């Protein structure tokens, strides 16, 4: 479902002496449907960079990144938008929403944009929020004022509202208490069971052992070289 | 799917100076494109060329018309272009007073566009106007007030209602949230996003507010000195900018 071939990434900082930072070289990775793969490596090794390249958020310098039949490294914005709507979900560590939109609508949003009826979308959103222990009295409020853990759970509910065939999870269990952590892991297991290909970053080793089939260390994709032209 | 708008090599010069040049892109139905850049970078010149307010010196702006398919709006006759301007196109000005009739009631402002496309039944016009005032969160009992009696944010929402009442397929917006306080701006953003989804609108939004484009636009075009220096998916351009100018632009945003 997700296939990465010979991917490299460099950042060129034009306003800081045109420093060229090579962050990744020859990355190779496959995730099959129903499989959960964890990315590991020290902070700064390029875990999030790789996830962002798969999501089309960062441009790959070379190589191919297939999600389904789409090569994200070559696709038009329109194709990537379509991929994100129907195929590829992403749960980031940060919640980014239009201010003043109620939490229930924030979670229902991915369903509404794929043509689900409003009643059905709000129903699914409500079910997910209830499972993740967001009290119903908060549903009509904007999540921008919520606590860190609550925002994290709203973000997860939003990521799991639509049954994406491929999912990227960036530390989904960080800042959660034991009960909610367990709910999130169950959600991930359910997604695996329906055949979703999942790629995630989990610093929580117990969680990683429970749900991940394989571990890929991104350190082996690091070029380790940094050059600043004179 | 065919593009709704195909822009090919648009250029506009002010004497020896460049307004904008070599602008080429396709816009598909339901897509929202943002254009950002500093003042004087040619954003508004480009928008005005696209919307038929300024004749470009070069290039074509092809629009997928309902009846005849793709037509170059630069070379079509003035009456045809005006017809588009009051049916399938809408233009939201930065200053609401440029897009409203300030001496006509709020209801009249909305109703005028309906009458321009043939609506004649006063009762129907008034009820459609009331419905639209509601959608942009203006109380129905303000329908007979003139826009001069409205606050800046209300005027801007009234301008949006006036523009969208005829169900356009393409909306041009020039700094639609500029000059509004942030709480009004947030409400307007939410409103615009909802309308884009419900009506399947395509939109081209000129702004210098990167936070606004991140939330509203699917795609982003960055302009500098009349040239497009970068273009792509909004979050990709903002999170992994490739051009020196875009990197400067993104790194200059103040964090709240």
Short mmCIF file of C-alpha atoms in Angstrom, two decimals:
data_model
loop_
_atom_site.label_atom_id
_atom_site.label_comp_id
_atom_site.label_asym_id
_atom_site.label_seq_id
_atom_site.Cartn_x
_atom_site.Cartn_y
_atom_site.Cartn_z
CA UNK A 1 0.00 0.00 0.00
CA UNK A 2 2.86 2.34 0.88
CA UNK A 3 6.10 1.84 -1.04
CA UNK A 4 9.15 4.07 -0.81
CA UNK A 5 12.01 3.60 -3.25
CA UNK A 6 15.40 5.39 -3.20
CA UNK A 7 14.03 8.51 -1.58
CA UNK A 8 16.38 11.32 -0.62
CA UNK A 9 15.74 14.72 0.91
CA UNK A 10 17.76 17.91 1.19
CA UNK A 11 16.88 21.25 2.66
CA UNK A 12 18.43 24.35 1.07
CA UNK A 13 18.34 27.34 3.39
CA UNK A 14 18.66 30.27 0.99
CA UNK A 15 18.60 32.89 3.70
CA UNK A 16 21.19 31.23 5.92
CA UNK A 17 24.22 31.24 3.66
CA UNK A 18 22.54 28.83 1.22
CA UNK A 19 23.34 25.96 3.58
CA UNK A 20 22.44 22.62 2.05
CA UNK A 21 21.42 20.03 4.62
CA UNK A 22 21.16 16.45 3.44
CA UNK A 23 18.75 14.69 5.74
CA UNK A 24 17.98 11.44 3.95
CA UNK A 25 19.43 9.16 1.33
CA UNK A 26 18.24 5.96 -0.36
CA UNK A 27 15.28 5.39 1.91
CA UNK A 28 13.42 2.15 1.20
CA UNK A 29 10.22 1.09 2.89
CA UNK A 30 7.12 -1.03 2.24
CA UNK A 31 3.93 -1.25 4.24
CA UNK A 32 1.37 -3.87 3.22
CA UNK A 33 -2.39 -3.61 3.86
CA UNK A 34 -3.19 -4.74 7.40
CA UNK A 35 0.37 -4.17 8.52
CA UNK A 36 1.63 -1.70 11.11
CA UNK A 37 5.22 -0.52 10.82
CA UNK A 38 6.98 1.66 13.37
CA UNK A 39 9.69 4.17 12.47
CA UNK A 40 12.45 4.47 15.05
CA UNK A 41 15.61 6.49 15.41
CA UNK A 42 16.88 9.25 17.61
CA UNK A 43 15.28 12.67 17.60
CA UNK A 44 16.33 14.42 14.38
CA UNK A 45 17.00 11.17 12.53
CA UNK A 46 14.26 11.96 10.01
CA UNK A 47 11.19 10.04 11.17
CA UNK A 48 8.81 12.95 10.83
CA UNK A 49 10.52 14.10 7.63
CA UNK A 50 9.83 10.73 6.04
CA UNK A 51 6.20 10.80 7.18
CA UNK A 52 5.77 14.31 5.81
CA UNK A 53 7.22 13.30 2.47
CA UNK A 54 4.72 10.46 2.25
CA UNK A 55 1.91 12.89 3.04
CA UNK A 56 3.13 15.28 0.31
CA UNK A 57 3.90 17.91 2.90
CA UNK A 58 7.64 17.88 2.10
CA UNK A 59 9.01 17.54 -1.42
CA UNK A 60 11.27 14.56 -2.01
CA UNK A 61 14.54 15.47 -3.76
CA UNK A 62 14.57 12.18 -5.64
CA UNK A 63 13.03 8.72 -5.60
CA UNK A 64 9.48 7.44 -5.68
CA UNK A 65 6.82 7.36 -2.99
CA UNK A 66 3.82 5.24 -3.87
CA UNK A 67 0.63 5.35 -1.87
CA UNK A 68 -1.70 3.00 -3.69
CA UNK A 69 -1.13 3.84 -7.37
CA UNK A 70 -0.16 7.47 -6.82
CA UNK A 71 3.49 8.55 -6.82
CA UNK A 72 3.40 11.36 -4.28
CA UNK A 73 6.86 12.54 -5.36
CA UNK A 74 5.53 13.33 -8.86
CA UNK A 75 1.83 14.02 -8.33
CA UNK A 76 0.01 17.32 -8.97
CA UNK A 77 -1.48 19.13 -5.98
CA UNK A 78 -4.90 17.98 -7.20
CA UNK A 79 -3.93 14.31 -7.09
CA UNK A 80 -2.41 14.67 -3.63
CA UNK A 81 -5.55 16.41 -2.35
CA UNK A 82 -7.63 13.56 -3.71
CA UNK A 83 -5.29 11.02 -2.12
CA UNK A 84 -5.61 12.78 1.23
CA UNK A 85 -9.39 12.84 0.97
CA UNK A 86 -9.91 9.20 0.10
CA UNK A 87 -6.77 7.16 0.77
CA UNK A 88 -4.23 8.62 3.14
CA UNK A 89 -4.97 9.84 6.67
CA UNK A 90 -2.51 11.62 8.94
CA UNK A 91 -2.67 12.11 12.67
CA UNK A 92 -0.12 14.76 13.56
CA UNK A 93 0.90 15.84 17.03
CA UNK A 94 -0.68 19.22 16.57
CA UNK A 95 -4.27 20.19 15.99
CA UNK A 96 -4.73 22.83 13.32
CA UNK A 97 -8.32 24.00 12.83
CA UNK A 98 -10.39 26.97 11.75
CA UNK A 99 -11.06 28.94 14.94
CA UNK A 100 -14.58 28.77 16.41
CA UNK A 101 -15.63 25.60 14.59
CA UNK A 102 -17.25 23.15 17.05
CA UNK A 103 -15.26 20.01 17.92
CA UNK A 104 -18.01 17.75 16.55
CA UNK A 105 -17.71 19.43 13.12
CA UNK A 106 -13.91 19.34 13.23
CA UNK A 107 -14.08 15.55 13.64
CA UNK A 108 -16.85 15.13 11.05
CA UNK A 109 -14.95 17.21 8.49
CA UNK A 110 -13.09 14.34 6.70
CA UNK A 111 -16.42 12.51 6.30
CA UNK A 112 -18.25 15.58 5.00
CA UNK A 113 -15.56 16.21 2.39
CA UNK A 114 -15.98 12.67 1.06
CA UNK A 115 -19.71 13.08 0.59
CA UNK A 116 -21.13 11.45 3.72
CA UNK A 117 -24.46 12.98 4.76
CA UNK A 118 -24.25 15.49 7.56
CA UNK A 119 -26.38 13.45 9.98
CA UNK A 120 -24.30 10.31 9.46
CA UNK A 121 -20.98 12.20 9.70
CA UNK A 122 -21.98 13.90 12.96
CA UNK A 123 -23.18 10.57 14.36
CA UNK A 124 -19.82 8.89 13.62
CA UNK A 125 -17.94 11.90 15.01
CA UNK A 126 -20.00 11.79 18.21
CA UNK A 127 -19.37 8.05 18.64
CA UNK A 128 -15.62 8.52 18.29
CA UNK A 129 -15.49 11.47 20.68
CA UNK A 130 -17.48 9.45 23.23
CA UNK A 131 -15.09 6.51 22.90
CA UNK A 132 -12.16 8.84 23.43
CA UNK A 133 -13.79 10.28 26.58
CA UNK A 134 -14.35 13.82 25.35
CA UNK A 135 -17.36 14.94 27.46
CA UNK A 136 -20.43 15.72 25.38
CA UNK A 137 -20.73 19.22 26.85
CA UNK A 138 -17.48 20.13 25.03
CA UNK A 139 -18.59 18.92 21.59
CA UNK A 140 -20.11 22.21 20.53
CA UNK A 141 -17.04 24.19 21.63
CA UNK A 142 -13.97 24.84 19.50
CA UNK A 143 -11.07 22.52 20.41
CA UNK A 144 -8.61 25.46 20.34
CA UNK A 145 -9.27 26.05 24.06
CA UNK A 146 -8.93 22.38 25.07
CA UNK A 147 -6.08 20.87 27.10
CA UNK A 148 -3.15 19.22 25.29
CA UNK A 149 -4.44 15.68 25.87
CA UNK A 150 -7.97 16.61 24.76
CA UNK A 151 -6.66 18.23 21.58
CA UNK A 152 -4.62 15.12 20.90
CA UNK A 153 -7.74 12.95 21.22
CA UNK A 154 -9.78 15.26 18.98
CA UNK A 155 -6.98 14.94 16.44
CA UNK A 156 -7.12 11.15 16.68
CA UNK A 157 -10.91 11.10 16.37
CA UNK A 158 -10.57 13.22 13.23
CA UNK A 159 -7.92 10.88 11.81
CA UNK A 160 -10.03 7.78 12.41
CA UNK A 161 -13.41 9.18 11.34
CA UNK A 162 -12.95 8.15 7.72
CA UNK A 163 -11.73 4.56 7.04
CA UNK A 164 -8.54 5.46 5.17
CA UNK A 165 -6.73 2.51 3.53
CA UNK A 166 -3.41 4.05 4.63
CA UNK A 167 -2.66 5.92 7.85
CA UNK A 168 0.30 7.89 9.15
CA UNK A 169 0.44 8.30 12.92
CA UNK A 170 2.87 10.71 14.59
CA UNK A 171 3.06 9.71 18.27
CA UNK A 172 -0.65 9.06 18.67
CA UNK A 173 -0.35 7.99 22.31
CA UNK A 174 1.87 10.80 23.58
CA UNK A 175 0.28 12.86 26.38
CA UNK A 176 -2.56 10.38 26.96
CA UNK A 177 -3.54 8.67 30.22
CA UNK A 178 -3.69 4.85 30.48
CA UNK A 179 -7.40 4.50 29.64
CA UNK A 180 -7.29 6.75 26.59
CA UNK A 181 -4.02 5.23 25.47
CA UNK A 182 -5.71 1.84 25.49
CA UNK A 183 -8.67 3.19 23.47
CA UNK A 184 -6.31 4.64 20.87
CA UNK A 185 -4.39 1.38 20.56
CA UNK A 186 -7.69 -0.48 20.13
CA UNK A 187 -8.65 1.97 17.36
CA UNK A 188 -5.35 1.25 15.64
CA UNK A 189 -5.91 -2.51 15.99
CA UNK A 190 -9.38 -2.13 14.46
CA UNK A 191 -7.91 -0.17 11.55
CA UNK A 192 -5.34 -2.95 11.01
CA UNK A 193 -8.08 -5.56 11.13
CA UNK A 194 -10.02 -3.80 8.35
CA UNK A 195 -6.86 -3.83 6.22
CA UNK A 196 -5.34 -0.38 6.68
CA UNK A 197 -1.61 0.01 6.08
CA UNK A 198 -0.25 1.94 9.06
CA UNK A 199 3.07 3.70 9.45
CA UNK A 200 3.75 5.33 12.79
CA UNK A 201 6.19 6.92 15.20
CA UNK A 202 5.79 5.50 18.71
CA UNK A 203 8.16 6.50 21.49
CA UNK A 204 5.99 4.43 23.80
CA UNK A 205 7.73 1.02 23.51
CA UNK A 206 4.91 -0.96 25.16
CA UNK A 207 2.46 0.46 22.61
CA UNK A 208 4.89 -0.29 19.79
CA UNK A 209 5.25 -3.93 20.91
CA UNK A 210 1.48 -4.34 21.15
CA UNK A 211 0.49 -3.12 17.69
CA UNK A 212 3.50 -3.03 15.38
CA UNK A 213 4.48 -5.95 13.14
CA UNK A 214 7.86 -4.53 12.18
CA UNK A 215 10.26 -1.77 13.12
CA UNK A 216 12.30 0.27 10.64
CA UNK A 217 15.19 2.34 11.96
CA UNK A 218 15.50 5.51 9.88
CA UNK A 219 19.09 6.04 11.06
CA UNK A 220 20.20 3.80 8.18
CA UNK A 221 18.79 6.40 5.72
CA UNK A 222 20.86 9.24 7.24
CA UNK A 223 23.68 10.51 5.01
CA UNK A 224 25.40 11.98 8.07
CA UNK A 225 27.01 14.70 5.96
CA UNK A 226 26.33 18.39 5.98
CA UNK A 227 28.01 20.83 3.64
CA UNK A 228 28.07 24.59 3.64
CA UNK A 229 29.50 26.10 0.45
CA UNK A 230 32.09 28.82 0.94
CA UNK B 1 -12.29 16.25 -15.12
CA UNK B 2 -11.80 19.42 -17.16
CA UNK B 3 -10.39 22.55 -15.55
CA UNK B 4 -12.85 25.31 -14.75
CA UNK B 5 -10.26 27.96 -15.55
CA UNK B 6 -7.15 27.70 -17.69
CA UNK B 7 -4.77 30.62 -17.45
CA UNK B 8 -2.04 30.77 -20.08
CA UNK B 9 0.90 33.16 -20.04
CA UNK B 10 -0.91 36.17 -18.67
CA UNK B 11 1.16 39.35 -18.68
CA UNK B 12 0.31 42.95 -17.83
CA UNK B 13 2.74 45.86 -18.10
CA UNK B 14 2.41 49.39 -16.78
CA UNK B 15 4.61 51.18 -19.31
CA UNK B 16 8.10 49.75 -18.80
CA UNK B 17 7.21 48.25 -15.44
CA UNK B 18 5.99 44.72 -14.98
CA UNK B 19 2.56 44.26 -13.40
CA UNK B 20 2.65 40.51 -13.68
CA UNK B 21 4.10 38.19 -16.31
CA UNK B 22 4.26 34.54 -17.42
CA UNK B 23 1.44 33.37 -15.21
CA UNK B 24 0.08 29.97 -16.18
CA UNK B 25 -2.13 27.63 -14.13
CA UNK B 26 -5.25 25.47 -14.21
CA UNK B 27 -8.00 25.66 -11.61
CA UNK B 28 -10.34 22.70 -11.20
CA UNK B 29 -13.93 22.75 -9.90
CA UNK B 30 -14.06 22.88 -6.11
CA UNK B 31 -10.47 24.04 -5.78
CA UNK B 32 -9.41 27.06 -3.78
CA UNK B 33 -6.17 28.72 -4.81
CA UNK B 34 -4.37 31.31 -2.75
CA UNK B 35 -2.04 33.96 -4.18
CA UNK B 36 0.41 35.48 -1.70
CA UNK B 37 3.22 37.98 -1.98
CA UNK B 38 4.26 41.35 -0.57
CA UNK B 39 2.47 44.53 -1.64
CA UNK B 40 3.44 45.48 -5.16
CA UNK B 41 4.20 41.90 -6.15
CA UNK B 42 1.44 41.87 -8.77
CA UNK B 43 -1.21 39.85 -6.92
CA UNK B 44 -4.05 42.29 -7.41
CA UNK B 45 -3.01 43.10 -11.00
CA UNK B 46 -3.18 39.39 -11.77
CA UNK B 47 -6.55 38.98 -10.07
CA UNK B 48 -7.97 41.94 -11.97
CA UNK B 49 -6.67 40.54 -15.27
CA UNK B 50 -8.26 37.18 -14.53
CA UNK B 51 -11.58 38.70 -13.53
CA UNK B 52 -11.75 40.89 -16.64
CA UNK B 53 -11.35 44.17 -14.78
CA UNK B 54 -8.02 44.90 -16.50
CA UNK B 55 -7.15 43.93 -20.08
CA UNK B 56 -3.97 41.80 -20.00
CA UNK B 57 -1.28 42.60 -22.60
CA UNK B 58 -0.72 38.96 -23.39
CA UNK B 59 -2.18 35.57 -22.71
CA UNK B 60 -5.50 33.82 -22.37
CA UNK B 61 -7.97 33.22 -19.54
CA UNK B 62 -10.14 30.32 -20.63
CA UNK B 63 -13.27 29.62 -18.64
CA UNK B 64 -15.42 26.49 -18.93
CA UNK B 65 -18.78 28.16 -19.70
CA UNK B 66 -22.03 26.29 -19.09
CA UNK B 67 -23.19 26.57 -22.67
CA UNK B 68 -20.15 26.65 -24.96
CA UNK B 69 -17.39 24.91 -22.99
CA UNK B 70 -13.95 26.54 -22.81
CA UNK B 71 -13.99 30.20 -23.96
CA UNK B 72 -11.20 32.75 -23.82
CA UNK B 73 -12.63 35.52 -21.68
CA UNK B 74 -9.93 37.97 -22.79
CA UNK B 75 -11.14 37.97 -26.38
CA UNK B 76 -14.87 37.51 -25.78
CA UNK B 77 -17.14 40.53 -26.26
CA UNK B 78 -17.72 42.98 -23.44
CA UNK B 79 -21.43 42.05 -23.01
CA UNK B 80 -20.51 38.37 -22.76
CA UNK B 81 -17.85 39.09 -20.18
CA UNK B 82 -20.26 41.26 -18.18
CA UNK B 83 -22.82 38.48 -18.31
CA UNK B 84 -20.24 36.09 -16.83
CA UNK B 85 -19.42 38.71 -14.21
CA UNK B 86 -22.98 38.67 -12.92
CA UNK B 87 -23.73 34.95 -13.25
CA UNK B 88 -20.92 32.41 -12.98
CA UNK B 89 -18.28 34.79 -11.62
CA UNK B 90 -18.21 36.81 -8.46
CA UNK B 91 -15.70 39.32 -7.16
CA UNK B 92 -15.27 40.10 -3.48
CA UNK B 93 -13.40 43.38 -3.03
CA UNK B 94 -11.06 44.11 -0.18
CA UNK B 95 -13.10 47.16 0.78
CA UNK B 96 -16.74 46.19 1.03
CA UNK B 97 -17.83 49.65 -0.10
CA UNK B 98 -16.25 48.98 -3.52
CA UNK B 99 -18.49 45.96 -3.98
CA UNK B 100 -21.71 47.29 -2.45
CA UNK B 101 -24.18 50.04 -3.27
CA UNK B 102 -23.96 52.06 -0.11
CA UNK B 103 -27.25 53.92 -0.65
CA UNK B 104 -29.38 50.86 -1.28
CA UNK B 105 -30.74 48.64 1.51
CA UNK B 106 -28.99 45.37 2.41
CA UNK B 107 -31.86 43.43 0.84
CA UNK B 108 -31.59 45.58 -2.28
CA UNK B 109 -27.89 44.88 -2.54
CA UNK B 110 -28.50 41.14 -2.57
CA UNK B 111 -31.62 41.41 -4.73
CA UNK B 112 -29.91 43.48 -7.41
CA UNK B 113 -27.76 40.57 -8.55
CA UNK B 114 -30.84 38.34 -8.70
CA UNK B 115 -32.70 40.91 -10.81
CA UNK B 116 -29.68 41.16 -13.11
CA UNK B 117 -30.20 37.50 -14.01
CA UNK B 118 -33.92 37.87 -14.55
CA UNK B 119 -35.64 37.51 -11.17
CA UNK B 120 -38.73 39.75 -11.12
CA UNK B 121 -40.99 38.46 -8.34
CA UNK B 122 -40.49 40.83 -5.43
CA UNK B 123 -41.59 38.33 -2.78
CA UNK B 124 -39.19 35.67 -4.06
CA UNK B 125 -36.31 38.12 -4.28
CA UNK B 126 -36.92 39.31 -0.74
CA UNK B 127 -37.15 35.81 0.68
CA UNK B 128 -33.95 34.72 -1.11
CA UNK B 129 -32.24 37.85 0.21
CA UNK B 130 -33.44 37.09 3.74
CA UNK B 131 -32.15 33.53 3.43
CA UNK B 132 -28.72 34.76 2.34
CA UNK B 133 -28.49 37.39 5.05
CA UNK B 134 -29.11 34.54 7.48
CA UNK B 135 -26.35 32.43 5.93
CA UNK B 136 -23.82 35.22 6.41
CA UNK B 137 -25.13 35.77 9.93
CA UNK B 138 -26.84 39.12 9.44
CA UNK B 139 -30.14 39.41 11.35
CA UNK B 140 -33.23 39.41 9.12
CA UNK B 141 -34.47 42.62 10.74
CA UNK B 142 -31.50 44.50 9.26
CA UNK B 143 -32.67 43.78 5.68
CA UNK B 144 -34.00 47.30 5.14
CA UNK B 145 -30.97 49.04 6.63
CA UNK B 146 -28.36 50.54 4.38
CA UNK B 147 -24.79 49.19 4.46
CA UNK B 148 -23.69 52.58 5.81
CA UNK B 149 -25.37 51.54 9.06
CA UNK B 150 -23.36 48.29 9.18
CA UNK B 151 -20.02 47.59 10.83
CA UNK B 152 -17.01 46.75 8.61
CA UNK B 153 -17.35 43.01 9.25
CA UNK B 154 -21.09 43.07 8.46
CA UNK B 155 -20.44 45.02 5.25
CA UNK B 156 -17.93 42.38 4.21
CA UNK B 157 -20.40 39.57 4.92
CA UNK B 158 -23.11 41.45 3.02
CA UNK B 159 -20.75 41.77 0.07
CA UNK B 160 -20.19 38.01 0.15
CA UNK B 161 -23.95 37.35 0.26
CA UNK B 162 -24.50 39.71 -2.68
CA UNK B 163 -21.85 37.89 -4.67
CA UNK B 164 -22.87 34.33 -3.92
CA UNK B 165 -26.65 34.66 -4.21
CA UNK B 166 -26.63 33.83 -7.92
CA UNK B 167 -24.71 30.59 -7.31
CA UNK B 168 -21.47 31.51 -9.11
CA UNK B 169 -18.96 28.79 -9.95
CA UNK B 170 -15.86 30.94 -9.57
CA UNK B 171 -15.20 33.58 -6.95
CA UNK B 172 -12.32 36.05 -7.04
CA UNK B 173 -11.44 37.49 -3.66
CA UNK B 174 -9.07 40.35 -2.99
CA UNK B 175 -7.99 40.29 0.67
CA UNK B 176 -11.47 39.25 1.84
CA UNK B 177 -10.50 39.26 5.51
CA UNK B 178 -8.06 42.18 5.39
CA UNK B 179 -8.82 45.01 7.78
CA UNK B 180 -11.21 42.93 9.91
CA UNK B 181 -10.54 42.14 13.53
CA UNK B 182 -9.50 38.56 14.20
CA UNK B 183 -12.76 37.30 15.71
CA UNK B 184 -14.73 38.52 12.69
CA UNK B 185 -12.03 37.13 10.43
CA UNK B 186 -12.36 33.66 12.01
CA UNK B 187 -16.13 33.67 11.52
CA UNK B 188 -15.71 34.76 7.90
CA UNK B 189 -13.17 32.00 7.24
CA UNK B 190 -15.51 29.40 8.65
CA UNK B 191 -18.35 30.79 6.55
CA UNK B 192 -16.27 30.78 3.36
CA UNK B 193 -15.09 27.21 3.92
CA UNK B 194 -18.66 26.03 4.48
CA UNK B 195 -19.86 27.79 1.33
CA UNK B 196 -17.02 26.37 -0.75
CA UNK B 197 -17.98 22.86 0.33
CA UNK B 198 -21.77 23.24 0.06
CA UNK B 199 -21.79 24.97 -3.30
CA UNK B 200 -18.72 23.31 -4.81
CA UNK B 201 -17.26 26.74 -5.50
CA UNK B 202 -13.84 27.36 -6.93
CA UNK B 203 -12.08 30.41 -5.63
CA UNK B 204 -8.96 32.47 -6.16
CA UNK B 205 -7.98 34.36 -3.03
CA UNK B 206 -5.39 37.11 -2.97
CA UNK B 207 -4.03 37.82 0.48
CA UNK B 208 -0.84 38.49 2.35
CA UNK B 209 -2.02 36.57 5.40
CA UNK B 210 -0.37 33.14 5.41
CA UNK B 211 -2.60 31.87 8.22
CA UNK B 212 -5.66 32.62 6.09
CA UNK B 213 -4.35 30.70 3.08
CA UNK B 214 -3.32 27.74 5.22
CA UNK B 215 -6.88 27.32 6.40
CA UNK B 216 -8.71 28.22 3.20
CA UNK B 217 -6.61 27.38 0.17
CA UNK B 218 -5.81 23.96 -1.31
CA UNK B 219 -3.09 25.38 -3.49
CA UNK B 220 -0.79 28.31 -3.20
CA UNK B 221 1.02 30.56 -5.65
CA UNK B 222 3.77 32.86 -4.39
CA UNK B 223 4.48 36.06 -6.35
CA UNK B 224 7.41 38.42 -6.28
CA UNK B 225 8.01 41.40 -8.61
CA UNK B 226 5.30 40.24 -11.00
CA UNK B 227 6.60 36.69 -11.34
CA UNK B 228 5.30 33.46 -9.87
CA UNK B 229 8.29 32.16 -7.90
CA UNK B 230 6.71 29.08 -6.39
CA UNK B 231 3.51 27.16 -6.61
CA UNK B 232 2.12 23.95 -5.16
CA UNK B 233 0.10 22.40 -2.39
CA UNK B 234 -0.52 25.02 0.32
CA UNK B 235 0.97 23.12 3.24
CA UNK B 236 3.91 21.95 1.16
CA UNK B 237 4.78 25.51 0.06
CA UNK B 238 4.46 26.79 3.63
CA UNK B 239 6.22 23.89 5.40
CA UNK B 240 8.92 23.10 2.84
CA UNK B 241 9.39 26.30 0.82
CA UNK B 242 11.89 25.95 -2.01
CA UNK B 243 12.42 29.52 -3.22
CA UNK B 244 14.50 32.02 -1.25
CA UNK B 245 11.67 34.54 -1.21
CA UNK B 246 9.11 32.03 0.09
CA UNK B 247 11.53 30.96 2.82
CA UNK B 248 11.91 34.59 3.83
CA UNK B 249 8.14 35.10 3.75
CA UNK B 250 7.40 32.04 5.87
CA UNK B 251 10.15 32.75 8.39
CA UNK B 252 8.96 36.34 8.81
CA UNK B 253 5.57 35.41 10.23
CA UNK B 254 5.16 36.39 13.85
CA UNK B 255 4.10 33.59 16.16
CA UNK B 256 1.09 34.29 18.36
#
